[in-house]
Coordinates of C-alpha atoms and ligand atoms in Angstrom, one line a residue:
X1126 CA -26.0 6.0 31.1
X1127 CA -26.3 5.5 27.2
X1128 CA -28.2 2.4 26.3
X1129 CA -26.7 -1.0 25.1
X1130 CA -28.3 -2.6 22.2
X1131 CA -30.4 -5.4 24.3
X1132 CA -31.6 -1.9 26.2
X1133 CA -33.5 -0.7 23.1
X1134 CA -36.3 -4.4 22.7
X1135 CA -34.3 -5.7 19.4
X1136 CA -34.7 -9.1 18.5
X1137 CA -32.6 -11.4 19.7
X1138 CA -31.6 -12.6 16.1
X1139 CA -30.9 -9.1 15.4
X1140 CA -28.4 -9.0 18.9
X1141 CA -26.5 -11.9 17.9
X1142 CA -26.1 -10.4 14.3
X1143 CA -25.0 -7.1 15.8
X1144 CA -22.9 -8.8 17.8
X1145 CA -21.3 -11.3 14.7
X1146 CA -21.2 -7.8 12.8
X1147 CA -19.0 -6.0 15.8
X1148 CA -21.1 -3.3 17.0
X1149 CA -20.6 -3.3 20.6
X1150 CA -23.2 -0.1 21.5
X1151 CA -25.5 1.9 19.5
X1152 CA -24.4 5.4 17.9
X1153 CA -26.5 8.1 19.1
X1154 CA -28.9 8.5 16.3
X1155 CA -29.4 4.1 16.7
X1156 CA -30.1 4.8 20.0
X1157 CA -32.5 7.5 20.1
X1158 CA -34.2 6.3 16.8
X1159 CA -34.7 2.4 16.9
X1160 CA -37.3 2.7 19.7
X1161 CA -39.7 5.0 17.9
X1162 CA -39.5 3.3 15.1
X1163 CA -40.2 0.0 17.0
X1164 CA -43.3 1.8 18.1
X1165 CA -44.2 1.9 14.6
X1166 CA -43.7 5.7 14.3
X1167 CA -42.9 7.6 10.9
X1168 CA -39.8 9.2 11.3
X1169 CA -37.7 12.2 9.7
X1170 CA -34.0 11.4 11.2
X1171 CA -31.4 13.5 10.8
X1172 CA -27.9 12.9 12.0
X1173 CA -24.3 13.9 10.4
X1174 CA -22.5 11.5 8.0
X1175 CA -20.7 8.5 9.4
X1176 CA -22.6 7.9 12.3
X1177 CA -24.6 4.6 12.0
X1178 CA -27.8 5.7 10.2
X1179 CA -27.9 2.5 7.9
X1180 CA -27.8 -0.1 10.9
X1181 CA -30.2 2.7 12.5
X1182 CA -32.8 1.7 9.8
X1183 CA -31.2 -1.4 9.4
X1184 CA -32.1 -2.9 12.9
X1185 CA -35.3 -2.0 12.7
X1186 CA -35.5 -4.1 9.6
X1187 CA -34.0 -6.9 10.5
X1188 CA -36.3 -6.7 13.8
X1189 CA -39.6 -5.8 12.0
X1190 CA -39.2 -8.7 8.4
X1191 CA -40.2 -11.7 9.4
X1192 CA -38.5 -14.3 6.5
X1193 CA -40.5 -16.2 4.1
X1194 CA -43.4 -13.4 4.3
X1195 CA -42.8 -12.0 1.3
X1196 CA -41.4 -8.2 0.4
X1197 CA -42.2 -5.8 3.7
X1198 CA -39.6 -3.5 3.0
X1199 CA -38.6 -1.7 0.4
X1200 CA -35.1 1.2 0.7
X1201 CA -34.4 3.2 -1.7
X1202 CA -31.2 5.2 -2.5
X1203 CA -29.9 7.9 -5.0
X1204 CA -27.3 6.0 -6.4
X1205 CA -26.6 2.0 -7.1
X1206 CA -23.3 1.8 -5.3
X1207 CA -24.8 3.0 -2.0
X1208 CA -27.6 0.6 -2.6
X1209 CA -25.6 -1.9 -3.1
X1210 CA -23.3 -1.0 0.2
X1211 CA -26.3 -0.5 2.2
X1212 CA -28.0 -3.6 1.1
X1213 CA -24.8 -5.3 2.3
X1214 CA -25.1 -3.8 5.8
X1215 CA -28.9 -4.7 6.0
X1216 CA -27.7 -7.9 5.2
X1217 CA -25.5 -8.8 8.0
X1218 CA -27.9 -7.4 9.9
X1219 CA -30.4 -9.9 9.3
X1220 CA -27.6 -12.9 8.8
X1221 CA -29.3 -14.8 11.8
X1222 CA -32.6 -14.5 11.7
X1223 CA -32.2 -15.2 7.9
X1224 CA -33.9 -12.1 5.7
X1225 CA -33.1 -11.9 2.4
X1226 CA -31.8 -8.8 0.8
X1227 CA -32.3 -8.0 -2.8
X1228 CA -30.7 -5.0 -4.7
X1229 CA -32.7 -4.1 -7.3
X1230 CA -31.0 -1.0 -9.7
X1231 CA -30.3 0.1 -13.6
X1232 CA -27.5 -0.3 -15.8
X1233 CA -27.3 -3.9 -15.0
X1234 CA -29.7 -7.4 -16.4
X1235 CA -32.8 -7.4 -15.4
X1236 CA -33.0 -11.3 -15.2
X1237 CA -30.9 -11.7 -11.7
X1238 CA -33.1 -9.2 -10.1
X1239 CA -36.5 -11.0 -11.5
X1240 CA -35.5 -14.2 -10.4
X1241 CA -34.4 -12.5 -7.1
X1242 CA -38.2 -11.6 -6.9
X1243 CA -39.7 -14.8 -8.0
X1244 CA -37.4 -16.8 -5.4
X1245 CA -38.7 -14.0 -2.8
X1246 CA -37.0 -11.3 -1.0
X1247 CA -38.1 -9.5 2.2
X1248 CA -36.2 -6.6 1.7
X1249 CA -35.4 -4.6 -1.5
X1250 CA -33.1 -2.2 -1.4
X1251 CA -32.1 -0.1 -4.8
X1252 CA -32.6 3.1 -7.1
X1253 CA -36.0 4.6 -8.1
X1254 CA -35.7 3.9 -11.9
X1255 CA -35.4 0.3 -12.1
X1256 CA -37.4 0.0 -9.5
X1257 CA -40.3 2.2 -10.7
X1258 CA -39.7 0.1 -14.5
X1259 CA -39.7 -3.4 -12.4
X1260 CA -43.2 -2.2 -10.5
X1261 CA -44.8 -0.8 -14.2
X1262 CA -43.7 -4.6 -16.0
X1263 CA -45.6 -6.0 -13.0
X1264 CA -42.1 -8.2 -12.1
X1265 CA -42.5 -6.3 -8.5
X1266 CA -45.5 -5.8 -6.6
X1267 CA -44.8 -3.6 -3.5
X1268 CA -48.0 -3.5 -2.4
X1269 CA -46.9 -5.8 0.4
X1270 CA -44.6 -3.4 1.9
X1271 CA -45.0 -2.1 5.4
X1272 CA -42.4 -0.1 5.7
X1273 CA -40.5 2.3 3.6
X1274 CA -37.1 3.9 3.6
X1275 CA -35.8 7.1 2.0
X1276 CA -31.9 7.3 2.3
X1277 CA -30.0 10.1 1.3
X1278 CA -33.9 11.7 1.7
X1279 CA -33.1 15.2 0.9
X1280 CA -31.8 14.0 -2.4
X1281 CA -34.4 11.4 -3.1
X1282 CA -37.0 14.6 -2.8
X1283 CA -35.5 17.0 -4.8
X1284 CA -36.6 17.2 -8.6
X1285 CA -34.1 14.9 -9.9
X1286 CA -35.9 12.3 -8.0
X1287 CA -39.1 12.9 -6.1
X1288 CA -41.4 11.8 -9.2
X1289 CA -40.3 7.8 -9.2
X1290 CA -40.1 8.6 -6.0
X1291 CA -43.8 9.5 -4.9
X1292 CA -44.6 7.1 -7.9
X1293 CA -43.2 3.8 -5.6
X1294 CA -44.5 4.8 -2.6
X1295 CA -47.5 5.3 -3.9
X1296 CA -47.7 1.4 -4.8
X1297 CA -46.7 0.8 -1.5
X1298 CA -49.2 0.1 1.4
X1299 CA -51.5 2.8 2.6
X1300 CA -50.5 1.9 6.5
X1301 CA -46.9 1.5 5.9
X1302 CA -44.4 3.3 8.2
X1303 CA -42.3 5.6 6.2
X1304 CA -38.5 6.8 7.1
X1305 CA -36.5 9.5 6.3
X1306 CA -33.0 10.0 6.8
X1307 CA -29.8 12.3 5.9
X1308 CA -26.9 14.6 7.2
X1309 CA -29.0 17.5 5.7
X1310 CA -32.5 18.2 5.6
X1311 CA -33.0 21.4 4.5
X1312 CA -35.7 23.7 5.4
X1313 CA -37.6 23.2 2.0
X1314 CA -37.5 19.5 2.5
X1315 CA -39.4 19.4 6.0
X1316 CA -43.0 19.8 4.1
X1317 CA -42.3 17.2 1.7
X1318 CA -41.1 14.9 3.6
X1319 CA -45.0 15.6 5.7
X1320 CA -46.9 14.4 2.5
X1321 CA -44.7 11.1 2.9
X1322 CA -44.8 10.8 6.5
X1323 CA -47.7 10.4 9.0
X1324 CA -47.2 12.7 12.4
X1325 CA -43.3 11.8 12.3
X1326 CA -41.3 11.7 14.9
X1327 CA -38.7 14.1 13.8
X1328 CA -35.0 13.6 15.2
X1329 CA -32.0 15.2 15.1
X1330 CA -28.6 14.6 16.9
X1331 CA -25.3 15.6 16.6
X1332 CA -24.0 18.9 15.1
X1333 CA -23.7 18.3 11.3
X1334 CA -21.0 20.8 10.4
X1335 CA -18.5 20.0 12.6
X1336 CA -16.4 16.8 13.4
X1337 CA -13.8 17.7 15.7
X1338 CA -11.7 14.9 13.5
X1339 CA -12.2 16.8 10.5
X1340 CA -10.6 20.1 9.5
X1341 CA -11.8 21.6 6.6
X1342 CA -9.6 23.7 4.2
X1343 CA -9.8 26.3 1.8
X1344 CA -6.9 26.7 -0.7
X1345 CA -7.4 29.7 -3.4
X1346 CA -5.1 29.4 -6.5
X1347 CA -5.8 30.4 -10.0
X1348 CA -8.0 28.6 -12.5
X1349 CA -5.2 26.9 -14.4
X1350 CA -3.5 25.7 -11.1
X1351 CA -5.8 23.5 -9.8
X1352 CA -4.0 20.0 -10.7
X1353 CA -0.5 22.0 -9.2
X1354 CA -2.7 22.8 -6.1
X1355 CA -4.3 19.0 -5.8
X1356 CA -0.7 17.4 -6.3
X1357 CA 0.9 19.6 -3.4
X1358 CA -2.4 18.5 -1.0
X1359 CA -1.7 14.9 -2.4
X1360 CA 1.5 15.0 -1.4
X1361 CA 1.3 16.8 2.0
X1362 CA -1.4 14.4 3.3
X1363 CA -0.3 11.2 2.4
X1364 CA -3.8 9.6 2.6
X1365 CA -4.5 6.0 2.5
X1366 CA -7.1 6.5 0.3
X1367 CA -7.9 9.9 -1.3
X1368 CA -11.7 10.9 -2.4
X1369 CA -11.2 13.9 -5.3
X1370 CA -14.6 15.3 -6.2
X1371 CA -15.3 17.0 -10.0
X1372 CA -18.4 18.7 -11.3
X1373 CA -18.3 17.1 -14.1
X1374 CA -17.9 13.2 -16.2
X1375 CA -15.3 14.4 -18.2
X1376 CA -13.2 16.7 -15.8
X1377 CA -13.0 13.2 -13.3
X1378 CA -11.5 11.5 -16.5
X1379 CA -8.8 14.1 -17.3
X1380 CA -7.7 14.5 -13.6
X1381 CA -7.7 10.7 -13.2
X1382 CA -5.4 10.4 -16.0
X1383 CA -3.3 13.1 -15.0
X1384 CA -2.5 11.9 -11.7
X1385 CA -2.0 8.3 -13.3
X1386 CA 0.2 10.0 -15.5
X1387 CA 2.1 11.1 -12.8
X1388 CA 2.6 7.8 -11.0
X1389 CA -0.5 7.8 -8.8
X1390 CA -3.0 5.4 -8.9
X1391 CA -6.1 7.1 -9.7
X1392 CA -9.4 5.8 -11.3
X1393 CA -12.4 7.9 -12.6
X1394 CA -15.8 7.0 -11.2
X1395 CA -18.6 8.7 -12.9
X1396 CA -22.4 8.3 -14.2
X1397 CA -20.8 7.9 -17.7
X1398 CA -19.1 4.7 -17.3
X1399 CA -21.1 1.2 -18.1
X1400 CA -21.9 0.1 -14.0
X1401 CA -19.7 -3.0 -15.0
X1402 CA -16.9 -0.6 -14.7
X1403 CA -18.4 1.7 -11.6
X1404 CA -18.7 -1.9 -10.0
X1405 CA -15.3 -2.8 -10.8
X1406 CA -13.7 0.4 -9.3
X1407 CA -15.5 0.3 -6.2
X1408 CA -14.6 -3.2 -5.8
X1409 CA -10.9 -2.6 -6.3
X1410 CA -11.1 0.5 -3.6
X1411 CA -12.9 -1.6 -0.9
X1412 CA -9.4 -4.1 -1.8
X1413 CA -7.6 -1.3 -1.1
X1414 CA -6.2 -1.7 -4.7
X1415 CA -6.9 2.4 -5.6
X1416 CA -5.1 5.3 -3.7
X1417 CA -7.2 7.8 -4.8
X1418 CA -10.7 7.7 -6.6
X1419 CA -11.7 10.8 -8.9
X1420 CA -15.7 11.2 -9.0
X1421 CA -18.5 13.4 -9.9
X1422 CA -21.6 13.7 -6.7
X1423 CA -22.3 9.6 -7.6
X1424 CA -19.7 9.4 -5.1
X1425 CA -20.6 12.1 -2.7
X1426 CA -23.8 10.5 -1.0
X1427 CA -23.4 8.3 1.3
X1428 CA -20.6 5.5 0.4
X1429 CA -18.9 4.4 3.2
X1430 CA -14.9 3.7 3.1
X1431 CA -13.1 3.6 6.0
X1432 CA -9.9 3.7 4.3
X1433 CA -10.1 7.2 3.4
X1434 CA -8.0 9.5 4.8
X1435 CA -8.9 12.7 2.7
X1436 CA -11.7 14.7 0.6
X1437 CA -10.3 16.9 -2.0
X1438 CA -13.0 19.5 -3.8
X1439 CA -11.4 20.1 -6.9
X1440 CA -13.9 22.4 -7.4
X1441 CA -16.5 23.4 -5.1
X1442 CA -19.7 21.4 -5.7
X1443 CA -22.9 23.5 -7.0
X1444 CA -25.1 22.3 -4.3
X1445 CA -24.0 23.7 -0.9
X1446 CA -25.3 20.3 0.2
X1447 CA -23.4 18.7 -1.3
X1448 CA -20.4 19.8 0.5
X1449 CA -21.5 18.0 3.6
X1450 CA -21.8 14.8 1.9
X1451 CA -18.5 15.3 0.5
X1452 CA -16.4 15.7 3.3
X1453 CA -18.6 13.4 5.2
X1454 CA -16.9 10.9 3.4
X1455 CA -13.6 11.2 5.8
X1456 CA -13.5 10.8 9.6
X1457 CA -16.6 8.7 9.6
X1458 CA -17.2 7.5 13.3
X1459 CA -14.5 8.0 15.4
X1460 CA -12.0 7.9 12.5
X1461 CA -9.7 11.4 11.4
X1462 CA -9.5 12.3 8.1
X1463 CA -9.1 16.0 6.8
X1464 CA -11.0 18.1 3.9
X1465 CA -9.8 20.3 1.4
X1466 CA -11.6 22.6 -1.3
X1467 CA -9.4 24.2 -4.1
X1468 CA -11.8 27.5 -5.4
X1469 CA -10.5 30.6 -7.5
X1470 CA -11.8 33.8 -7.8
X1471 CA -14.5 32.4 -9.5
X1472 CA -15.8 29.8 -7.0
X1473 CA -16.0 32.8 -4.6
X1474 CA -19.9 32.8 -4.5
X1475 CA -20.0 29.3 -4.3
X1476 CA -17.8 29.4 -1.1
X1477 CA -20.3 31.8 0.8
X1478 CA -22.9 30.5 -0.3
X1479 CA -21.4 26.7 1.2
X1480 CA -20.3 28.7 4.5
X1481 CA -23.8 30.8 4.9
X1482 CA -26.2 27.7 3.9
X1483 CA -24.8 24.9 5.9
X1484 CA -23.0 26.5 8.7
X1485 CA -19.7 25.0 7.0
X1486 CA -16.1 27.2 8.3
X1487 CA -13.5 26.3 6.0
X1488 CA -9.8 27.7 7.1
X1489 CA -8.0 29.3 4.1
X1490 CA -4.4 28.2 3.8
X1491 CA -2.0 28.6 1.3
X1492 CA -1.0 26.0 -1.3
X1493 CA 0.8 23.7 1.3
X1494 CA 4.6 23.6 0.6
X1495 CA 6.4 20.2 0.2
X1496 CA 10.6 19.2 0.2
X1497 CA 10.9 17.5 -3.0
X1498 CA 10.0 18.6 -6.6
X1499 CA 6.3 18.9 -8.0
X1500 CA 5.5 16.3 -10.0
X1501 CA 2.7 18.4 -11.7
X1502 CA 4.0 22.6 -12.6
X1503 CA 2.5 25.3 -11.3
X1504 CA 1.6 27.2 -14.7
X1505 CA 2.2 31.3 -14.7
X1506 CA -1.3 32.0 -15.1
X1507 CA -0.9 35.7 -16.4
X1508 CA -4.7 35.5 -17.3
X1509 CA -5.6 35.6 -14.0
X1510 CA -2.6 38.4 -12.9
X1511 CA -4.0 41.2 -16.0
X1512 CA -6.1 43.7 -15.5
X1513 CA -9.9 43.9 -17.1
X1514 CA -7.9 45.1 -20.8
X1515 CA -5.9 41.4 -20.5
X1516 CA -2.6 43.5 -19.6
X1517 CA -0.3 42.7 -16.9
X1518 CA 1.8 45.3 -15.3
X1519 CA 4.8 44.9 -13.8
X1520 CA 7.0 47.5 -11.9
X1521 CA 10.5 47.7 -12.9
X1522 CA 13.3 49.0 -10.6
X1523 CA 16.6 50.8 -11.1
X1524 CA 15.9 51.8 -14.4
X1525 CA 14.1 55.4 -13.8
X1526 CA 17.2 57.4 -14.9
X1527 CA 16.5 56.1 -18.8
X1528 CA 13.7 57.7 -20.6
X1529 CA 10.3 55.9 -20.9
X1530 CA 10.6 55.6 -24.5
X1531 CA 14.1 54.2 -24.4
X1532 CA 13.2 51.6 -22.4
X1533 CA 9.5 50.9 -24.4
X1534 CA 12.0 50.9 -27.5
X1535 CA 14.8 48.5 -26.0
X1536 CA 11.7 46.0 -24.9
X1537 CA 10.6 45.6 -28.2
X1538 CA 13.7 45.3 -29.8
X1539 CA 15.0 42.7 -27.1
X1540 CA 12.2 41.5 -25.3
X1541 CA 10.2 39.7 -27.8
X1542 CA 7.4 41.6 -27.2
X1543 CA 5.9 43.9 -30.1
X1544 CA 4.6 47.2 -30.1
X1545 CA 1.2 45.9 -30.2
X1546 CA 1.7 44.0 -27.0
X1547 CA 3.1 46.8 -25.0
X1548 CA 1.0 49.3 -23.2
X1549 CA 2.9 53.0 -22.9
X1550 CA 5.6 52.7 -20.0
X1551 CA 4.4 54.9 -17.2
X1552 CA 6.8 56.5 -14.4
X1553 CA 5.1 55.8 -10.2
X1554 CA 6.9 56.6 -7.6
X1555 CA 9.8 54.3 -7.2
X1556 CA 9.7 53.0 -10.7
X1557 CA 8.3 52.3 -14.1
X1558 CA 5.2 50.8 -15.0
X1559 CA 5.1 48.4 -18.2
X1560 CA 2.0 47.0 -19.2
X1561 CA 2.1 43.9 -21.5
X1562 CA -0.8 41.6 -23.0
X1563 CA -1.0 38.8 -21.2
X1564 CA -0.1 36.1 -23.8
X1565 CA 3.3 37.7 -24.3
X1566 CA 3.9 38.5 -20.3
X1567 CA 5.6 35.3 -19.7
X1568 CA 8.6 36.6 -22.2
X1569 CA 8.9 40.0 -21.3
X1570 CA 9.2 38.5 -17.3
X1571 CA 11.9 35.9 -18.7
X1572 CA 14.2 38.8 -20.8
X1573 CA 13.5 41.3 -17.3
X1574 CA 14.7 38.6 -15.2
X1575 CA 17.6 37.5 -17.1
X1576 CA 18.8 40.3 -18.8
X1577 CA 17.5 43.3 -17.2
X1578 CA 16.8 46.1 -18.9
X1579 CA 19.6 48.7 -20.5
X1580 CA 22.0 46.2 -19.8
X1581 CA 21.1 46.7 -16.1
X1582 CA 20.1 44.5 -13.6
X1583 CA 16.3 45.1 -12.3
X1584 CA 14.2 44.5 -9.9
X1585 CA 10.7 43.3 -10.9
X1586 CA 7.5 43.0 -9.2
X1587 CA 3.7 42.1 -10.7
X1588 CA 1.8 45.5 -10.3
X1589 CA -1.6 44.6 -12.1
X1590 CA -4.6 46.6 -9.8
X1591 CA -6.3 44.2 -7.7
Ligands
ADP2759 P1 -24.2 7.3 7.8 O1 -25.2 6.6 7.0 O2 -24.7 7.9 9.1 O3 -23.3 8.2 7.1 P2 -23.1 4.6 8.0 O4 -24.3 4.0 8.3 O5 -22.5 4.5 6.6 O6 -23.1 6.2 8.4 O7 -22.0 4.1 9.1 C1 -20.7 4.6 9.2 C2 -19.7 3.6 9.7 O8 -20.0 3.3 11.0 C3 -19.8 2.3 8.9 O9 -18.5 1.9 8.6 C4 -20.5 1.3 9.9 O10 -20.1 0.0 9.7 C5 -20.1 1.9 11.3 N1 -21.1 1.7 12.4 C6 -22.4 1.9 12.3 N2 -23.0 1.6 13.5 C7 -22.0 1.3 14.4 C8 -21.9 1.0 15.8 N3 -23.0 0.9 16.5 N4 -20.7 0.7 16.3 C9 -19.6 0.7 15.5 N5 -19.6 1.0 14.2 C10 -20.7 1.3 13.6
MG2760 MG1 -25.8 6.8 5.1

């Protein structure tokens, strides 16, 4: 039988609070990690997104602080909103025994977080920059604290982070107990994380790359098609609450605005923006006051929103990684959800290399088809139809009884295509071949389609060589 809560020695404060909270029984990675980490044991956990790894650390916490001590414990995360949401969890979590919980991150004053110190706080939880600055201005002295947390600990380690990052814990306590956790922790990881960690216990439940609630698509258009593509998904999946991901700042900002534009309501989130207005979005999608939120990887690690129904990549992300965290932010617990990543030909690599590095399967469908009228075009995208010259052939029908030449001739004379944008017209098999440069392919299609060629009707078809 699977443990109850009172099963794994928590403190009775921290029962009551589980129970004020709503947790009924532990997840598997809270019930196979609290007690070794009640025995005091370093610990590398790893356990797939959504399933309980904050009150995992979290209990142990609120079971190990003892209030009005002083700092013993210090979490840190890769970005300020999941500090922020996992400093709330911790929170309730220690709501009867009394803790407090201080956030401590950049972009905002430095006073409330000072004063936070002065007044005392047994448990900081926040981002290595600020905190690193607050240690160096000797505001925070985390020599007191017993027991550290890396969240998101594949991410904290990697070079982005790891120098603040070994920095603080090295002004933490020799003795302290040290915890690691994430959905991934790749290969390279395992020996850092041994230069942190003292003979960890090192756990890991649950299969990371699947969730049976969760199917993951694949949807290949061409490059200029990706906002047609992401309306169609949009629209076929109706989600509560849609999470769209962008590489970059200022792609999140254009799609926003598009799909504003369009009658959605969309909002950006994105390292660019002043964390008065990252706050101010997040707040308004925890109200349920957003339908779909457009952000770069701040938003891929670890935030926690039931409300959301669906994960559109717009583009694949760079890190393989990544593309856990991603979709891990749908079905979380026993909630469904569904994933979809829009590549082209160029994102090809970036696929495999997703599907070979993290065991990922991603089922390819076709742009999904919906009853009423796209609000966003699909654009011909002749670029993407020419061959490696930038010319698009097409294969005209019922034409092969007039000369090439005539018909070359007749195109440029009717077709609003010049002689410079016209390849030769080549005879195959069951018709002739035209090639035309792709900037003009769009009118020569129009003039075929409407008024044939010859004063003939034709039949034509896009015949570039794959
Ligand atoms: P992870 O860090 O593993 O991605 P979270 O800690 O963010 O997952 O938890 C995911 C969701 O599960 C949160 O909404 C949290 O409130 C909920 N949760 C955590 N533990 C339990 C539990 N024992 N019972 C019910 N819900 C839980
Ligand atoms: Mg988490």
């Amino acid at each position: 039988m699977s443990p109850t809560f009172e099963d794994l020695g928590l403190h009775k404060g921290v029962l009551s609070a589980l129970d004020q909270v709503g947790y009924t029984a532990p997840t598997e990675i809270q019930a196979d990690g609290i007690p070794p980490m009640l025995d005091g044991r370093d610990m590398v956990a790893q356990a797939p997104t959504g399933t309980g790894k904050t009150a995992a650390f979290g209990c142990l916490l609120a079971h190990e602080t003892t209030p009005e001590e002083g700092t013993q414990a210090l979490v840190l995360t890769p970005t300020r909103e999941l500090a922020r949401q996992v400093a709330d969890e911790i929170e309730s979590l220690c709501q009867v025994r009394g803790q407090r919980v201080l956030t401590i991150y950049g972009g905002v004053g430095y006073k409330p977080q000072i004063d936070g110190l002065e007044r005392g706080s047994e448990i900081v939880v926040g981002t290595p920059g600020r905190i690193r600055d607050l240690i160096e201005r000797g505001d925070f002295d985390a020599s007191t604290c017993e027991t550290v947390v890396l969240d998101e600990a594949d991410r904290m380690l990697d070079m982005g982070f790891i120098e603040d990052v070994s920095w603080i814990v090295d002004h933490t306590r020799r003795d302290r107990q040290s915890l690691l956790f994430s959905a991934t922790i790749p290969p390279g990881v395992e020996h850092l994380a041994d230069e942190f960690c003292h003979q960890p216990a090192n756990l890991a439940v649950g299969d990371t790359t699947k969730d049976e609630d969760r199917p993951e698509y694949l949807v290949r258009v061409g490059k200029r098609n990706r906002a047609w593509a992401l309306e169609r998904i949009l629209e076929t999946e109706q989600p509560d609450l849609a999470f769209v991901f962008c590489r970059t700042r200022h792609r999140t900002e254009k799609i926003a605005g598009l799909l504003d534009g369009h009658g959605y309501n969309a909002e950006p989130i994105q390292g660019g923006m002043s964390q008065n207005a990252r706050e101010r979005v997040m707040g308004r999608v925890r109200e349920g006051d957003v339908d779909i939120l457009v952000g770069t990887n701040v938003l891929a690690r670890g935030i926690d929103v039931r409300r959301c129904e669906l994960v559109v990549n717009y583009q694949p992300p760079r890190d393989p990684e990544d593309y856990i965290h991603r979709v891990g932010r749908t079905a979380r617990m026993q909630d469904v959800g569904a994933a979809y990543t829009i590549a082209t030909d160029e994102d090809t690599r970036a696929i495999v290399e997703i599907e070979g590095h993290t065991g990922a399967s991603l089922t390819e469908i076709d742009v999904p088809e919906t009853s009423q009228d796209d609000k966003i075009t699909k654009i011909d995208d002749w670029e993407e139809k020419a061959d490696p010259m930038g010319r698009v052939h097409f294969r005209i029908r019922g034409v092969t009884d007039s000369s090439r030449m005539d018909v070359f001739w007749y195109l440029v004379d009717n077709a609003g295509v010049s002689q410079a944008d016209l390849g030769q017209v080549a005879e195959e098999d069951d018709g002739l071949i035209v090639k035309v440069r792709h900037d003009a392919a769009g009118r020569l299609q129009d003039h075929l389609h409407k008024n044939g060629v010859l004063g003939r009707d034709v039949d034509v078809s896009i015949a570039t060589p794959e």
